[in-house]
Tab-separated table of N, CA and C in Angstrom:
chain	number	residue	atom	x	y	z
A	1	MET	N	33.983	117.811	99.204
A	1	MET	CA	33.641	119.228	99.938
A	1	MET	C	33.878	119.581	100.859
A	2	PHE	N	34.305	118.435	102.458
A	2	PHE	CA	34.538	119.081	103.725
A	2	PHE	C	36.175	118.706	103.246
A	3	ALA	N	36.886	118.293	102.397
A	3	ALA	CA	38.070	118.158	102.497
A	3	ALA	C	38.703	119.849	102.257
A	4	ARG	N	37.616	120.516	101.147
A	4	ARG	CA	38.170	121.785	100.940
A	4	ARG	C	38.103	122.619	102.422
A	5	PHE	N	37.236	122.553	102.941
A	5	PHE	CA	37.130	123.251	104.359
A	5	PHE	C	38.466	122.592	105.185
A	6	ARG	N	38.506	121.870	105.118
A	6	ARG	CA	39.966	121.650	106.229
A	6	ARG	C	40.840	121.712	105.314
A	7	VAL	N	41.321	122.335	104.078
A	7	VAL	CA	42.684	122.926	103.503
A	7	VAL	C	42.374	124.150	104.043
A	8	LEU	N	41.093	124.783	104.126
A	8	LEU	CA	41.130	126.314	104.712
A	8	LEU	C	41.353	126.173	106.029
A	9	TRP	N	41.201	125.312	107.031
A	9	TRP	CA	41.391	125.482	108.359
A	9	TRP	C	42.687	124.739	108.573
A	10	GLY	N	43.270	124.327	107.645
A	10	GLY	CA	44.793	123.425	107.777
A	10	GLY	C	45.797	124.749	107.996
A	11	SER	N	45.409	125.858	107.173
A	11	SER	CA	46.732	126.661	107.514
A	11	SER	C	47.070	127.177	108.750
A	12	ARG	N	45.540	127.634	109.313
A	12	ARG	CA	45.434	127.703	110.649
A	12	ARG	C	45.949	127.038	111.971
A	13	THR	N	45.824	125.372	111.425
A	13	THR	CA	46.686	124.834	112.598
A	13	THR	C	48.046	124.862	112.068
A	14	ALA	N	48.517	124.946	110.747
A	14	ALA	CA	49.727	124.798	110.880
A	14	ALA	C	50.420	126.170	111.347
A	15	GLU	N	49.875	127.338	111.528
A	15	GLU	CA	50.529	128.147	112.469
A	15	GLU	C	50.580	127.950	113.626
A	16	GLU	N	49.025	127.610	114.114
A	16	GLU	CA	49.219	127.326	115.662
A	16	GLU	C	50.313	126.536	115.870
A	17	SER	N	50.789	125.609	115.150
A	17	SER	CA	51.619	124.453	115.754
A	17	SER	C	53.049	125.135	115.649
A	18	GLY	N	53.174	126.171	115.140
A	18	GLY	CA	54.444	126.725	115.586
A	18	GLY	C	54.917	127.551	114.350
A	19	ARG	N	54.631	126.551	113.139
A	19	ARG	CA	55.445	127.174	111.536
A	19	ARG	C	54.724	128.380	111.440
A	20	ARG	N	55.721	129.552	111.013
A	20	ARG	CA	55.317	130.966	110.981
A	20	ARG	C	55.782	130.880	109.869
A	21	ARG	N	54.833	131.975	108.986
A	21	ARG	CA	54.963	132.692	107.700
A	21	ARG	C	55.884	133.298	107.837
A	22	SER	N	57.219	133.254	106.743
A	22	SER	CA	58.210	134.457	106.806
A	22	SER	C	57.295	136.078	106.366
A	23	ALA	N	58.504	137.450	106.057
A	23	ALA	CA	57.942	138.269	106.031
A	23	ALA	C	57.286	137.961	104.167
A	24	LYS	N	58.295	136.881	103.461
A	24	LYS	CA	58.370	137.326	102.557
A	24	LYS	C	56.913	136.759	101.492
A	25	GLU	N	56.516	135.613	102.591
A	25	GLU	CA	55.933	134.604	102.042
A	25	GLU	C	54.381	135.226	102.468
A	26	ARG	N	54.359	135.978	103.819
A	26	ARG	CA	53.048	136.470	103.705
A	26	ARG	C	52.202	137.987	102.661
A	27	PRO	N	51.499	137.510	102.393
A	27	PRO	CA	50.702	138.565	101.429
A	27	PRO	C	51.006	139.964	101.755
A	28	LYS	N	51.147	141.338	101.094
A	28	LYS	CA	50.844	142.382	101.964
A	28	LYS	C	50.056	143.406	102.737
A	29	LYS	N	49.911	143.827	103.136
A	29	LYS	CA	48.858	143.905	103.957
A	29	LYS	C	47.900	144.437	103.262
A	30	GLY	N	46.836	144.502	103.219
A	30	GLY	CA	45.792	144.882	102.088
A	30	GLY	C	45.823	144.800	100.161
A	31	ALA	N	46.634	143.508	100.512
A	31	ALA	CA	46.612	143.096	99.243
A	31	ALA	C	45.419	142.441	98.781
A	32	HIS	N	44.871	141.883	99.537
A	32	HIS	CA	43.691	141.034	98.891
A	32	HIS	C	42.400	141.255	100.291
A	33	ASN	N	41.487	141.457	99.519
A	33	ASN	CA	40.329	141.932	100.828
A	33	ASN	C	39.538	140.387	100.806
A	34	LEU	N	38.443	140.057	101.851
A	34	LEU	CA	38.068	138.920	101.823
A	34	LEU	C	37.182	138.485	100.912
A	35	PHE	N	36.670	139.423	100.023
A	35	PHE	CA	35.678	139.193	99.057
A	35	PHE	C	36.459	138.401	97.919
A	36	GLU	N	37.682	139.243	97.900
A	36	GLU	CA	38.752	138.652	96.399
A	36	GLU	C	39.095	137.281	96.767
A	37	ALA	N	39.262	136.996	98.082
A	37	ALA	CA	39.915	135.817	98.155
A	37	ALA	C	39.110	135.008	98.288
A	38	ALA	N	37.711	135.185	98.509
A	38	ALA	CA	36.578	134.307	98.740
A	38	ALA	C	36.133	133.557	97.374
A	39	ALA	N	35.950	135.036	96.301
A	39	ALA	CA	36.167	134.502	94.766
A	39	ALA	C	37.233	133.824	94.195
A	40	ALA	N	38.200	133.765	94.451
A	40	ALA	CA	39.152	132.887	93.848
A	40	ALA	C	39.338	131.752	94.862
A	41	TYR	N	39.335	131.586	96.083
A	41	TYR	CA	38.826	130.571	96.524
A	41	TYR	C	37.926	129.289	96.146
A	42	VAL	N	36.965	129.831	95.911
A	42	VAL	CA	35.697	129.224	95.404
A	42	VAL	C	35.694	128.774	94.187
A	43	SER	N	36.136	129.741	93.517
A	43	SER	CA	36.918	129.456	91.923
A	43	SER	C	37.642	128.195	91.932
A	44	ALA	N	38.650	128.041	92.672
A	44	ALA	CA	39.605	127.538	93.265
A	44	ALA	C	39.154	125.911	92.916
A	45	CYS	N	38.437	125.773	93.994
A	45	CYS	CA	37.220	124.976	94.010
A	45	CYS	C	36.620	124.278	93.219
A	46	ALA	N	35.846	124.796	92.959
A	46	ALA	CA	35.305	124.643	91.714
A	46	ALA	C	36.271	123.729	90.410
A	47	GLU	N	37.312	124.132	90.167
A	47	GLU	CA	37.961	123.979	89.277
A	47	GLU	C	39.079	123.022	89.685
A	48	ASP	N	38.802	122.627	91.091
A	48	ASP	CA	39.191	121.126	91.770
A	48	ASP	C	41.110	122.065	91.263
A	49	ASP	N	41.947	122.882	91.352
A	49	ASP	CA	42.877	123.387	91.382
A	49	ASP	C	43.060	123.718	92.498
A	50	GLN	N	44.160	122.507	93.314
A	50	GLN	CA	44.760	122.431	94.901
A	50	GLN	C	45.767	123.730	94.755
A	51	GLU	N	46.533	124.434	93.941
A	51	GLU	CA	47.636	125.310	93.969
A	51	GLU	C	47.270	126.330	94.275
A	52	ARG	N	46.251	126.543	93.476
A	52	ARG	CA	45.202	128.207	93.732
A	52	ARG	C	44.461	127.811	94.966
A	53	ILE	N	44.016	126.822	95.110
A	53	ILE	CA	43.366	126.671	96.801
A	53	ILE	C	44.231	127.633	97.666
A	54	ASP	N	45.212	126.603	98.106
A	54	ASP	CA	46.675	126.795	98.682
A	54	ASP	C	47.210	127.885	98.888
A	55	GLU	N	47.372	128.752	98.005
A	55	GLU	CA	47.503	130.132	98.003
A	55	GLU	C	46.869	130.645	98.113
A	56	THR	N	45.207	130.891	97.378
A	56	THR	CA	44.229	131.831	98.252
A	56	THR	C	43.944	131.641	99.472
A	57	ALA	N	43.978	130.218	100.115
A	57	ALA	CA	43.771	130.104	101.699
A	57	ALA	C	44.543	131.135	102.373
A	58	THR	N	45.714	131.438	102.170
A	58	THR	CA	46.448	132.336	102.986
A	58	THR	C	46.189	133.723	102.649
A	59	TRP	N	44.974	134.098	101.790
A	59	TRP	CA	45.251	135.476	101.463
A	59	TRP	C	44.608	136.493	102.813
A	60	VAL	N	43.990	135.627	103.248
A	60	VAL	CA	42.866	136.127	104.707
A	60	VAL	C	43.190	135.111	105.445
A	61	SER	N	42.742	135.750	106.774
A	61	SER	CA	42.528	134.923	107.713
A	61	SER	C	41.520	133.602	107.273
A	62	PRO	N	41.642	132.501	108.266
A	62	PRO	CA	40.494	131.438	107.833
A	62	PRO	C	39.299	131.700	108.187
A	63	GLU	N	39.037	132.916	109.512
A	63	GLU	CA	37.694	133.204	109.619
A	63	GLU	C	37.004	134.266	108.757
A	64	ALA	N	38.208	135.079	108.109
A	64	ALA	CA	37.798	136.141	106.843
A	64	ALA	C	37.422	135.281	105.527
A	65	LEU	N	38.366	134.428	105.203
A	65	LEU	CA	37.606	133.332	104.301
A	65	LEU	C	36.306	132.816	104.343
A	66	SER	N	36.130	132.069	105.622
A	66	SER	CA	34.964	131.691	105.807
A	66	SER	C	33.987	132.401	105.770
A	67	PHE	N	34.140	133.435	106.055
A	67	PHE	CA	32.678	134.431	106.208
A	67	PHE	C	32.423	134.788	104.516
A	68	GLY	N	33.652	135.475	103.968
A	68	GLY	CA	33.714	135.623	102.325
A	68	GLY	C	33.080	134.309	101.565
A	69	VAL	N	33.296	133.045	102.360
A	69	VAL	CA	33.068	131.958	101.325
A	69	VAL	C	31.180	131.923	101.481
A	70	ASN	N	30.696	132.268	102.649
A	70	ASN	CA	29.317	131.807	103.103
A	70	ASN	C	28.584	133.594	102.172
A	71	GLU	N	29.167	134.326	102.624
A	71	GLU	CA	29.151	135.422	101.657
A	71	GLU	C	28.617	135.517	100.393
A	72	LEU	N	29.565	134.593	99.635
A	72	LEU	CA	29.198	134.475	98.044
A	72	LEU	C	28.284	133.581	98.026
A	73	ALA	N	28.095	132.262	98.972
A	73	ALA	CA	27.316	130.971	98.666
A	73	ALA	C	25.907	131.716	98.906
A	74	CYS	N	25.452	132.912	99.795
A	74	CYS	CA	24.258	133.563	100.112
A	74	CYS	C	23.871	133.775	98.474
A	75	ARG	N	25.088	134.889	98.000
A	75	ARG	CA	24.463	135.859	96.886
A	75	ARG	C	24.467	134.715	95.810
A	76	ALA	N	25.204	133.621	95.853
A	76	ALA	CA	24.704	132.791	94.720
A	76	ALA	C	23.697	132.278	94.602
A	77	VAL	N	23.090	131.728	95.594
A	77	VAL	CA	22.005	130.762	95.912
A	77	VAL	C	20.214	132.068	95.848
A	78	ILE	N	20.778	133.396	96.226
A	78	ILE	CA	19.748	134.665	95.909
A	78	ILE	C	19.513	134.417	94.173
A	79	ALA	N	20.885	134.421	93.784
A	79	ALA	CA	20.705	134.812	92.145
A	79	ALA	C	20.346	133.736	91.352
A	80	LEU	N	20.521	132.489	92.354
A	80	LEU	CA	19.645	131.290	91.336
A	80	LEU	C	18.257	131.477	91.599
A	81	ALA	N	18.008	131.824	92.833
A	81	ALA	CA	16.516	131.227	93.414
A	81	ALA	C	15.728	132.651	92.050
A	82	ARG	N	16.567	133.591	92.203
A	82	ARG	CA	15.628	135.071	91.188
A	82	ARG	C	15.369	134.596	89.683
A	83	GLU	N	16.856	133.833	89.199
A	83	GLU	CA	16.763	133.344	87.494
A	83	GLU	C	15.595	132.207	87.356
A	84	ARG	N	15.712	131.123	88.689
A	84	ARG	CA	14.891	130.170	88.161
A	84	ARG	C	13.343	129.976	88.919
A	85	ASP	N	12.966	131.357	89.333
A	85	ASP	CA	11.996	131.441	89.988
A	85	ASP	C	11.567	130.600	91.125
A	86	GLU	N	12.405	130.443	92.125
A	86	GLU	CA	12.101	129.663	93.558
A	86	GLU	C	12.697	130.302	94.305
A	87	SER	N	12.241	129.145	95.380
A	87	SER	CA	12.646	129.685	96.603
A	87	SER	C	14.038	129.778	96.871
A	88	PRO	N	15.205	130.261	97.517
A	88	PRO	CA	16.420	130.221	97.977
A	88	PRO	C	16.741	128.601	98.432
A	89	ARG	N	15.722	128.555	99.641
A	89	ARG	CA	15.418	127.140	100.429
A	89	ARG	C	15.367	125.936	99.342
A	90	THR	N	14.507	125.908	98.085
A	90	THR	CA	14.367	124.888	97.141
A	90	THR	C	16.085	125.071	96.867
A	91	VAL	N	16.241	126.221	96.032
A	91	VAL	CA	17.660	126.022	94.972
A	91	VAL	C	18.782	125.777	95.735
A	92	ALA	N	18.825	126.110	97.300
A	92	ALA	CA	20.381	125.477	98.310
A	92	ALA	C	20.165	123.900	98.030
A	93	ARG	N	18.522	123.421	98.384
A	93	ARG	CA	18.720	121.928	98.628
A	93	ARG	C	19.055	121.301	97.310
A	94	THR	N	18.188	121.389	96.089
A	94	THR	CA	19.041	121.260	95.050
A	94	THR	C	19.753	121.207	94.709
A	95	LEU	N	20.723	122.247	95.236
A	95	LEU	CA	22.296	122.100	94.732
A	95	LEU	C	23.496	121.221	95.489
A	96	LEU	N	22.477	121.254	96.657
A	96	LEU	CA	23.282	120.051	97.312
A	96	LEU	C	22.893	118.826	97.168
A	97	GLY	N	21.942	118.306	96.287
A	97	GLY	CA	21.142	116.993	96.398
A	97	GLY	C	20.325	116.483	97.040
A	98	LEU	N	19.849	117.635	98.088
A	98	LEU	CA	18.800	116.868	99.065
A	98	LEU	C	17.474	117.178	98.135
A	99	PRO	N	16.719	116.018	99.092
A	99	PRO	CA	15.249	116.145	98.407
A	99	PRO	C	14.548	117.489	98.560
A	100	ALA	N	13.459	118.040	98.133
A	100	ALA	CA	12.801	119.001	98.151
A	100	ALA	C	11.913	119.035	99.803
A	101	GLY	N	12.784	119.842	100.430
A	101	GLY	CA	11.918	119.348	102.030
A	101	GLY	C	10.994	120.549	102.042
């Protein structure tokens, strides 16, 4: 799980180390919004598709992607909690394999 976040933040550190993407490599402004990027990124992670993970991690800034992934996680936990008639806390802990606390 943490390796996926390293991929997310890895693109930021690559840019900071002096490697800049050329204009051809950069997506067009407004080509992807952060929620579209988050959905594509999370689905690629779930399918263990490293090529798509790497691609979608470049669609928006790392901060925006992090926000989108967080928002997606919150919405998913709420939806599952409603479906299971459980609290979001219980669902989140169950998904992470934690004891009910």
